[in-house]
mmCIF file of C-alpha atoms in Angstrom:
data_model
loop_
_atom_site.group_PDB
_atom_site.id
_atom_site.type_symbol
_atom_site.label_atom_id
_atom_site.label_comp_id
_atom_site.label_asym_id
_atom_site.label_seq_id
_atom_site.Cartn_x
_atom_site.Cartn_y
_atom_site.Cartn_z
ATOM 1 C CA MET A 1 0.000 0.000 0.000
ATOM 2 C CA THR A 2 1.326 3.437 -0.929
ATOM 3 C CA ASP A 3 1.996 6.258 1.494
ATOM 4 C CA THR A 4 -0.767 8.205 -0.259
ATOM 5 C CA ASN A 5 -3.346 5.489 0.395
ATOM 6 C CA LEU A 6 -2.206 5.177 3.981
ATOM 7 C CA GLY A 7 -2.625 8.922 4.397
ATOM 8 C CA ARG A 8 -6.120 8.830 2.922
ATOM 9 C CA ARG A 9 -7.141 5.982 5.199
ATOM 10 C CA ALA A 10 -5.771 7.797 8.226
ATOM 11 C CA ALA A 11 -7.657 10.941 7.278
ATOM 12 C CA MET A 12 -10.891 8.985 6.792
ATOM 13 C CA ALA A 13 -10.404 7.258 10.127
ATOM 14 C CA GLY A 14 -9.816 10.600 11.810
ATOM 15 C CA ALA A 15 -12.954 12.081 10.273
ATOM 16 C CA ALA A 16 -14.983 9.078 11.360
ATOM 17 C CA ALA A 17 -13.648 9.425 14.882
ATOM 18 C CA MET A 18 -14.631 13.091 14.952
ATOM 19 C CA LEU A 19 -18.149 12.290 13.753
ATOM 20 C CA ALA A 20 -18.460 9.564 16.357
ATOM 21 C CA ALA A 21 -17.282 11.937 19.047
ATOM 22 C CA GLY A 22 -19.835 14.516 17.947
ATOM 23 C CA ALA A 23 -22.616 11.957 18.013
ATOM 24 C CA SER A 24 -21.490 10.811 21.429
ATOM 25 C CA GLN A 25 -21.526 14.402 22.689
ATOM 26 C CA ALA A 26 -25.082 14.902 21.407
ATOM 27 C CA GLN A 27 -26.138 11.775 23.302
ATOM 28 C CA THR A 28 -24.332 12.692 26.519
ATOM 29 C CA ALA A 29 -26.595 13.195 29.499
ATOM 30 C CA HIS A 30 -26.663 16.781 30.736
ATOM 31 C CA ASN A 31 -28.330 16.951 34.118
ATOM 32 C CA VAL A 32 -29.108 20.617 34.639
ATOM 33 C CA PRO A 33 -31.063 21.735 37.707
ATOM 34 C CA TYR A 34 -34.404 23.392 36.957
ATOM 35 C CA SER A 35 -34.468 22.032 33.415
ATOM 36 C CA THR A 36 -36.450 19.118 32.014
ATOM 37 C CA GLY A 37 -34.635 16.588 29.842
ATOM 38 C CA THR A 38 -30.972 15.653 29.681
ATOM 39 C CA THR A 39 -30.013 15.629 25.994
ATOM 40 C CA ALA A 40 -27.973 18.401 24.427
ATOM 41 C CA ALA A 41 -29.492 20.851 21.990
ATOM 42 C CA ARG A 42 -29.538 19.549 18.415
ATOM 43 C CA THR A 43 -28.904 22.941 16.835
ATOM 44 C CA PRO A 44 -25.175 23.769 16.834
ATOM 45 C CA ALA A 45 -24.409 26.989 18.662
ATOM 46 C CA PRO A 46 -22.070 29.345 16.798
ATOM 47 C CA PRO A 47 -18.928 30.664 18.497
ATOM 48 C CA ASN A 48 -19.794 33.382 21.006
ATOM 49 C CA ALA A 49 -23.461 32.386 21.119
ATOM 50 C CA THR A 50 -25.048 34.536 23.812
ATOM 51 C CA ASP A 51 -27.744 33.740 26.360
ATOM 52 C CA CYS A 52 -29.151 37.205 26.995
ATOM 53 C CA HIS A 53 -31.400 36.374 29.943
ATOM 54 C CA PHE A 54 -30.706 34.230 32.997
ATOM 55 C CA HIS A 55 -30.709 34.602 36.770
ATOM 56 C CA ILE A 56 -28.728 33.334 39.748
ATOM 57 C CA TYR A 57 -30.321 32.703 43.169
ATOM 58 C CA ASP A 58 -28.505 32.234 46.463
ATOM 59 C CA ALA A 59 -29.951 32.152 49.979
ATOM 60 C CA ARG A 60 -26.826 33.943 51.256
ATOM 61 C CA PHE A 61 -28.420 37.094 49.886
ATOM 62 C CA PRO A 62 -31.743 38.078 51.472
ATOM 63 C CA ALA A 63 -34.841 38.512 49.366
ATOM 64 C CA VAL A 64 -36.682 41.793 49.658
ATOM 65 C CA PRO A 65 -39.774 41.718 51.899
ATOM 66 C CA GLY A 66 -42.803 40.619 49.937
ATOM 67 C CA ALA A 67 -40.788 39.330 46.973
ATOM 68 C CA PRO A 68 -43.267 37.670 44.583
ATOM 69 C CA LEU A 69 -40.802 34.951 43.526
ATOM 70 C CA LEU A 70 -38.581 33.005 45.954
ATOM 71 C CA PRO A 71 -36.813 30.316 43.911
ATOM 72 C CA PRO A 72 -34.333 27.892 45.493
ATOM 73 C CA ASP A 73 -30.606 28.328 44.973
ATOM 74 C CA ALA A 74 -29.518 28.297 41.322
ATOM 75 C CA THR A 75 -25.761 28.657 41.207
ATOM 76 C CA VAL A 76 -23.024 29.675 38.812
ATOM 77 C CA ASP A 77 -21.952 26.026 38.570
ATOM 78 C CA ASN A 78 -25.534 25.036 37.731
ATOM 79 C CA TYR A 79 -25.556 27.630 34.970
ATOM 80 C CA ARG A 80 -22.276 26.365 33.552
ATOM 81 C CA ALA A 81 -23.973 22.974 33.210
ATOM 82 C CA LEU A 82 -26.712 24.659 31.188
ATOM 83 C CA GLN A 83 -24.108 26.207 28.906
ATOM 84 C CA ARG A 84 -22.635 22.782 28.242
ATOM 85 C CA ARG A 85 -26.097 21.609 27.236
ATOM 86 C CA THR A 86 -26.954 24.480 24.893
ATOM 87 C CA GLY A 87 -23.494 25.430 23.661
ATOM 88 C CA THR A 88 -23.639 29.123 24.572
ATOM 89 C CA THR A 89 -20.421 30.758 25.747
ATOM 90 C CA ARG A 90 -21.498 34.339 26.458
ATOM 91 C CA GLY A 91 -24.273 35.478 28.740
ATOM 92 C CA VAL A 92 -26.121 38.330 30.387
ATOM 93 C CA LEU A 93 -27.144 38.084 34.038
ATOM 94 C CA ILE A 94 -30.478 39.739 34.763
ATOM 95 C CA GLN A 95 -31.165 41.076 38.247
ATOM 96 C CA PRO A 96 -34.471 39.473 39.346
ATOM 97 C CA SER A 97 -37.254 41.056 41.366
ATOM 98 C CA THR A 98 -36.355 38.773 44.293
ATOM 99 C CA TYR A 99 -33.412 40.950 45.335
ATOM 100 C CA GLY A 100 -34.773 44.407 44.557
ATOM 101 C CA THR A 101 -31.931 46.908 44.129
ATOM 102 C CA ASP A 102 -29.368 44.734 45.944
ATOM 103 C CA ASN A 103 -27.216 43.813 42.941
ATOM 104 C CA ARG A 104 -24.413 42.141 44.929
ATOM 105 C CA LEU A 105 -25.196 38.528 44.034
ATOM 106 C CA HIS A 106 -25.300 39.117 40.306
ATOM 107 C CA LEU A 107 -22.198 41.290 40.345
ATOM 108 C CA GLU A 108 -20.400 38.522 42.249
ATOM 109 C CA SER A 109 -21.721 35.908 39.811
ATOM 110 C CA MET A 110 -20.659 37.933 36.772
ATOM 111 C CA ALA A 111 -17.137 38.156 38.180
ATOM 112 C CA ALA A 112 -17.110 34.397 38.836
ATOM 113 C CA LEU A 113 -18.278 33.602 35.305
ATOM 114 C CA GLY A 114 -15.774 36.038 33.804
ATOM 115 C CA ARG A 115 -16.408 39.590 32.689
ATOM 116 C CA ALA A 116 -14.831 38.953 29.292
ATOM 117 C CA ASN A 117 -17.850 36.872 28.284
ATOM 118 C CA PHE A 118 -20.576 38.092 30.622
ATOM 119 C CA ARG A 119 -22.533 41.279 31.165
ATOM 120 C CA MET A 120 -25.280 42.254 33.584
ATOM 121 C CA VAL A 121 -28.503 44.231 33.719
ATOM 122 C CA ALA A 122 -29.005 45.758 37.178
ATOM 123 C CA VAL A 123 -31.973 47.164 39.083
ATOM 124 C CA VAL A 124 -31.749 50.677 40.504
ATOM 125 C CA ASN A 125 -34.299 53.234 41.640
ATOM 126 C CA ASP A 126 -34.442 57.003 41.288
ATOM 127 C CA GLN A 127 -32.180 57.452 44.333
ATOM 128 C CA VAL A 128 -29.152 55.953 42.566
ATOM 129 C CA THR A 129 -26.181 58.293 42.277
ATOM 130 C CA ASP A 130 -24.245 59.048 39.115
ATOM 131 C CA ALA A 131 -21.154 57.675 40.853
ATOM 132 C CA GLU A 132 -22.910 54.351 41.416
ATOM 133 C CA LEU A 133 -23.989 54.175 37.783
ATOM 134 C CA ARG A 134 -20.392 54.765 36.713
ATOM 135 C CA ARG A 135 -19.198 52.073 39.134
ATOM 136 C CA LEU A 136 -21.697 49.577 37.738
ATOM 137 C CA ASN A 137 -20.657 50.429 34.201
ATOM 138 C CA GLY A 138 -17.041 49.683 35.078
ATOM 139 C CA LEU A 139 -18.073 46.284 36.461
ATOM 140 C CA GLY A 140 -19.875 45.219 33.279
ATOM 141 C CA VAL A 141 -23.441 46.455 33.735
ATOM 142 C CA ARG A 142 -25.002 47.639 30.477
ATOM 143 C CA GLY A 143 -28.621 48.330 31.386
ATOM 144 C CA ILE A 144 -31.244 48.673 34.106
ATOM 145 C CA ARG A 145 -34.350 46.558 34.458
ATOM 146 C CA PHE A 146 -37.901 47.556 35.219
ATOM 147 C CA ASN A 147 -40.024 44.561 36.193
ATOM 148 C CA LEU A 148 -43.571 45.866 36.057
ATOM 149 C CA VAL A 149 -45.124 42.385 36.087
ATOM 150 C CA GLN A 150 -43.665 41.247 39.429
ATOM 151 C CA ALA A 151 -43.572 44.887 40.517
ATOM 152 C CA GLY A 152 -41.579 46.099 43.504
ATOM 153 C CA ALA A 153 -38.345 48.085 43.396
ATOM 154 C CA THR A 154 -39.158 50.215 40.357
ATOM 155 C CA THR A 155 -42.202 52.066 39.066
ATOM 156 C CA LEU A 156 -43.313 53.395 35.714
ATOM 157 C CA ALA A 157 -42.826 56.938 37.033
ATOM 158 C CA MET A 158 -39.078 56.265 37.383
ATOM 159 C CA LEU A 159 -38.695 55.088 33.795
ATOM 160 C CA GLU A 160 -38.277 58.318 31.836
ATOM 161 C CA PRO A 161 -35.986 60.112 34.339
ATOM 162 C CA LEU A 162 -33.676 57.096 34.610
ATOM 163 C CA SER A 163 -33.754 56.572 30.848
ATOM 164 C CA ARG A 164 -32.450 60.115 30.415
ATOM 165 C CA ARG A 165 -29.662 59.534 32.920
ATOM 166 C CA ILE A 166 -28.374 56.319 31.344
ATOM 167 C CA ALA A 167 -28.732 57.307 27.678
ATOM 168 C CA PRO A 168 -25.309 59.040 27.541
ATOM 169 C CA MET A 169 -23.724 55.785 28.762
ATOM 170 C CA ASN A 170 -25.319 53.882 25.856
ATOM 171 C CA TRP A 171 -27.169 51.708 28.351
ATOM 172 C CA HIS A 172 -30.709 50.469 27.841
ATOM 173 C CA VAL A 173 -33.839 50.116 29.921
ATOM 174 C CA GLN A 174 -34.959 46.494 30.014
ATOM 175 C CA LEU A 175 -38.707 46.234 30.414
ATOM 176 C CA HIS A 176 -40.654 43.274 31.704
ATOM 177 C CA MET A 177 -44.174 44.396 30.863
ATOM 178 C CA THR A 178 -47.285 42.678 29.613
ATOM 179 C CA GLY A 179 -48.464 43.465 26.121
ATOM 180 C CA THR A 180 -51.379 45.349 27.635
ATOM 181 C CA GLN A 181 -49.024 47.517 29.712
ATOM 182 C CA ILE A 182 -46.890 48.209 26.641
ATOM 183 C CA GLY A 183 -49.889 49.412 24.665
ATOM 184 C CA GLU A 184 -51.033 51.648 27.517
ATOM 185 C CA ALA A 185 -47.541 53.186 27.800
ATOM 186 C CA ASN A 186 -47.233 53.854 24.053
ATOM 187 C CA ASP A 187 -46.577 57.614 24.280
ATOM 188 C CA LEU A 188 -44.090 57.277 27.140
ATOM 189 C CA LEU A 189 -42.129 54.512 25.436
ATOM 190 C CA LEU A 190 -41.907 56.382 22.140
ATOM 191 C CA ARG A 191 -40.251 59.382 23.785
ATOM 192 C CA LEU A 192 -37.649 57.531 25.874
ATOM 193 C CA PRO A 193 -34.156 58.693 24.897
ATOM 194 C CA SER A 194 -32.305 55.478 25.757
ATOM 195 C CA ARG A 195 -32.349 52.105 24.102
ATOM 196 C CA ILE A 196 -35.203 49.783 25.093
ATOM 197 C CA VAL A 197 -35.178 45.992 25.481
ATOM 198 C CA PHE A 198 -38.412 44.053 25.943
ATOM 199 C CA ASP A 199 -38.396 40.776 27.838
ATOM 200 C CA HIS A 200 -40.065 37.581 26.626
ATOM 201 C CA ARG A 201 -41.532 38.639 23.259
ATOM 202 C CA MET A 202 -43.290 41.580 24.925
ATOM 203 C CA ARG A 203 -45.656 39.225 26.816
ATOM 204 C CA LEU A 204 -48.382 39.841 24.243
ATOM 205 C CA PRO A 205 -51.904 38.830 25.368
ATOM 206 C CA VAL A 206 -52.885 35.357 24.196
ATOM 207 C CA ALA A 207 -56.283 36.311 22.805
ATOM 208 C CA GLU A 208 -55.035 39.205 20.655
ATOM 209 C CA ARG A 209 -51.333 38.677 20.043
ATOM 210 C CA LEU A 210 -50.514 40.317 16.705
ATOM 211 C CA ASN A 211 -53.683 42.423 16.721
ATOM 212 C CA SER A 212 -53.033 43.942 20.130
ATOM 213 C CA PRO A 213 -52.145 47.578 20.896
ATOM 214 C CA GLY A 214 -48.960 46.299 22.538
ATOM 215 C CA PHE A 215 -47.802 44.708 19.295
ATOM 216 C CA THR A 216 -48.573 47.918 17.402
ATOM 217 C CA THR A 217 -46.458 49.877 19.887
ATOM 218 C CA GLY A 218 -43.691 47.314 19.536
ATOM 219 C CA LEU A 219 -43.676 47.682 15.753
ATOM 220 C CA ARG A 220 -43.419 51.464 16.058
ATOM 221 C CA LEU A 221 -40.483 51.158 18.436
ATOM 222 C CA LEU A 222 -38.722 48.522 16.338
ATOM 223 C CA ALA A 223 -39.035 50.763 13.286
ATOM 224 C CA LYS A 224 -37.097 53.485 15.117
ATOM 225 C CA GLY A 225 -34.150 51.096 15.557
ATOM 226 C CA LYS A 226 -33.474 51.759 19.248
ATOM 227 C CA THR A 227 -35.553 48.866 20.583
ATOM 228 C CA TRP A 228 -34.587 45.215 20.993
ATOM 229 C CA VAL A 229 -36.801 42.219 21.815
ATOM 230 C CA LYS A 230 -35.782 38.998 23.540
ATOM 231 C CA LEU A 231 -37.088 35.877 21.812
ATOM 232 C CA SER A 232 -37.264 34.178 25.197
ATOM 233 C CA GLY A 233 -39.744 32.570 27.564
ATOM 234 C CA LEU A 234 -41.758 30.766 24.892
ATOM 235 C CA TYR A 235 -43.670 28.973 27.645
ATOM 236 C CA MET A 236 -44.962 32.235 29.098
ATOM 237 C CA ASP A 237 -48.520 33.035 27.997
ATOM 238 C CA SER A 238 -48.575 30.024 25.654
ATOM 239 C CA GLN A 239 -51.842 28.153 25.325
ATOM 240 C CA ALA A 240 -50.398 25.650 22.848
ATOM 241 C CA GLY A 241 -47.837 24.536 25.420
ATOM 242 C CA ALA A 242 -44.851 22.205 25.237
ATOM 243 C CA PRO A 243 -42.995 21.010 23.359
ATOM 244 C CA GLY A 244 -43.619 23.335 20.408
ATOM 245 C CA TYR A 245 -45.252 26.451 21.936
ATOM 246 C CA ALA A 246 -46.654 27.154 18.464
ATOM 247 C CA ASP A 247 -48.493 30.341 19.454
ATOM 248 C CA SER A 248 -45.408 31.892 21.037
ATOM 249 C CA VAL A 249 -43.258 30.834 18.085
ATOM 250 C CA ALA A 250 -45.671 32.657 15.754
ATOM 251 C CA VAL A 251 -45.192 35.863 17.746
ATOM 252 C CA ALA A 252 -41.408 35.434 17.704
ATOM 253 C CA LYS A 253 -41.470 35.024 13.915
ATOM 254 C CA ALA A 254 -43.523 38.193 13.489
ATOM 255 C CA LEU A 255 -41.196 40.187 15.734
ATOM 256 C CA PHE A 256 -38.133 38.897 13.914
ATOM 257 C CA ALA A 257 -39.659 39.861 10.571
ATOM 258 C CA ALA A 258 -40.237 43.396 11.882
ATOM 259 C CA ASN A 259 -36.529 44.014 12.553
ATOM 260 C CA PRO A 260 -34.073 41.075 12.404
ATOM 261 C CA ASP A 261 -31.210 43.279 13.614
ATOM 262 C CA ARG A 262 -32.948 43.929 16.923
ATOM 263 C CA MET A 263 -33.689 40.399 18.112
ATOM 264 C CA VAL A 264 -31.717 38.519 20.772
ATOM 265 C CA TRP A 265 -32.286 35.194 22.529
ATOM 266 C CA GLY A 266 -32.374 34.208 26.193
ATOM 267 C CA SER A 267 -32.958 31.015 28.168
ATOM 268 C CA ASP A 268 -34.688 32.585 31.202
ATOM 269 C CA TRP A 269 -33.039 29.828 33.280
ATOM 270 C CA PRO A 270 -33.832 28.797 36.023
ATOM 271 C CA HIS A 271 -37.355 29.680 34.873
ATOM 272 C CA PRO A 272 -38.447 31.231 38.180
ATOM 273 C CA THR A 273 -42.067 31.691 37.100
ATOM 274 C CA GLU A 274 -42.497 27.949 36.541
ATOM 275 C CA ALA A 275 -43.190 25.332 39.222
ATOM 276 C CA LEU A 276 -40.348 23.009 40.197
ATOM 277 C CA ASN A 277 -42.211 20.057 38.672
ATOM 278 C CA ASN A 278 -43.006 21.936 35.454
ATOM 279 C CA LYS A 279 -39.715 23.347 34.195
ATOM 280 C CA PRO A 280 -39.239 23.530 30.408
ATOM 281 C CA ASP A 281 -36.627 21.604 28.424
ATOM 282 C CA ASP A 282 -33.809 24.068 27.748
ATOM 283 C CA ALA A 283 -32.445 22.099 24.811
ATOM 284 C CA ILE A 284 -35.844 22.269 23.126
ATOM 285 C CA LEU A 285 -36.103 25.995 23.857
ATOM 286 C CA PHE A 286 -32.723 26.550 22.202
ATOM 287 C CA ASP A 287 -33.673 24.379 19.234
ATOM 288 C CA LEU A 288 -36.948 26.278 18.779
ATOM 289 C CA LEU A 289 -34.953 29.365 17.875
ATOM 290 C CA ALA A 290 -34.212 27.561 14.604
ATOM 291 C CA GLU A 291 -37.967 27.418 14.001
ATOM 292 C CA CYS A 292 -38.402 31.090 14.855
ATOM 293 C CA VAL A 293 -35.406 32.035 12.680
ATOM 294 C CA PRO A 294 -34.792 29.232 10.128
ATOM 295 C CA ASP A 295 -31.930 30.909 8.251
ATOM 296 C CA GLN A 296 -28.620 30.047 9.905
ATOM 297 C CA ALA A 297 -26.886 33.329 9.073
ATOM 298 C CA ALA A 298 -29.812 35.306 10.471
ATOM 299 C CA ARG A 299 -29.887 33.080 13.550
ATOM 300 C CA ASN A 300 -26.191 33.702 14.112
ATOM 301 C CA LYS A 301 -26.954 37.425 14.172
ATOM 302 C CA VAL A 302 -29.571 36.834 16.866
ATOM 303 C CA LEU A 303 -27.133 34.772 18.920
ATOM 304 C CA VAL A 304 -23.876 36.647 18.315
ATOM 305 C CA ASP A 305 -23.884 39.941 16.418
ATOM 306 C CA ASN A 306 -26.998 41.574 17.860
ATOM 307 C CA PRO A 307 -26.016 40.811 21.481
ATOM 308 C CA ALA A 308 -22.483 42.040 20.812
ATOM 309 C CA GLU A 309 -23.880 45.409 19.742
ATOM 310 C CA LEU A 310 -26.387 45.660 22.568
ATOM 311 C CA TYR A 311 -24.183 44.461 25.430
ATOM 312 C CA ASP A 312 -20.821 45.758 24.251
ATOM 313 C CA PHE A 313 -19.117 42.417 23.620
ATOM 314 C CA PRO A 314 -16.067 42.321 21.334
ATOM 315 C CA ARG A 315 -17.131 41.751 17.744
ATOM 316 C CA ALA A 316 -15.474 39.321 15.365
ATOM 317 C CA ARG A 317 -13.469 40.900 12.598
ATOM 318 C CA ARG A 318 -15.061 40.620 9.162
ATOM 319 C CA ARG A 319 -12.839 39.319 6.382
#
């Protein structure tokens, strides 16, 4: 046998081994707390794929009195297990309503995960100082969240004044609002000077969805180019339910069509709104993005390029 044939056989054997390893990886069990299922996502994640919405919980940090959600501990190590299952390598920690304006846990978690690949959205109120905002910016915070569904630390009255204060920093206001609330706040939202990010497909009402005032407001904001939407939380408000969440997927498709450059994706792990015995399958949620955005190049923008612009991650050089 010639050296050439030996080389070809070796190359073929190497390729077969790589394919077998890939298949083995796809079949590897991934036990992730607060997530149904154990198989890895079928859709390959591109380099620098970003999970733009997840939380950490830790009983070392006290919940605010009357907190509407009190999930059990969900740690940095638990989240790393989720990353191994979905293939994401970048992420954005979102301060939950549980801790009010005490951002210590998520700042600590961002540092533990590594600030090169992680950012954070904090919660502040109208008493925050400019010095504190600058400190948070230096630590990797790139926005402030208003949770007006599980309301507590922030109010709608604080939104415009804080938006004006953070706009020069190129931060955004992240809004967890129902579709009904979005429609009612149309005039206010249209005049905000900062960027806007809507959680969970704008939580559009099930009965109306694409015919709702909230969706109309969303389209107006998306047309201006300063608003982003997270294609996350498909299980929220879905009547179709698992595994396909067809009604929520339809909304995600419509939002993507309105402005593909302003869509990002998030896991919402550890799914604090869902009962412990009813957590979604995170691999399926990741794979459903391919149904919402079938084109791979467009999906890569949702997972990599759009988050890089919004959260100030380093961008890959174009050749």
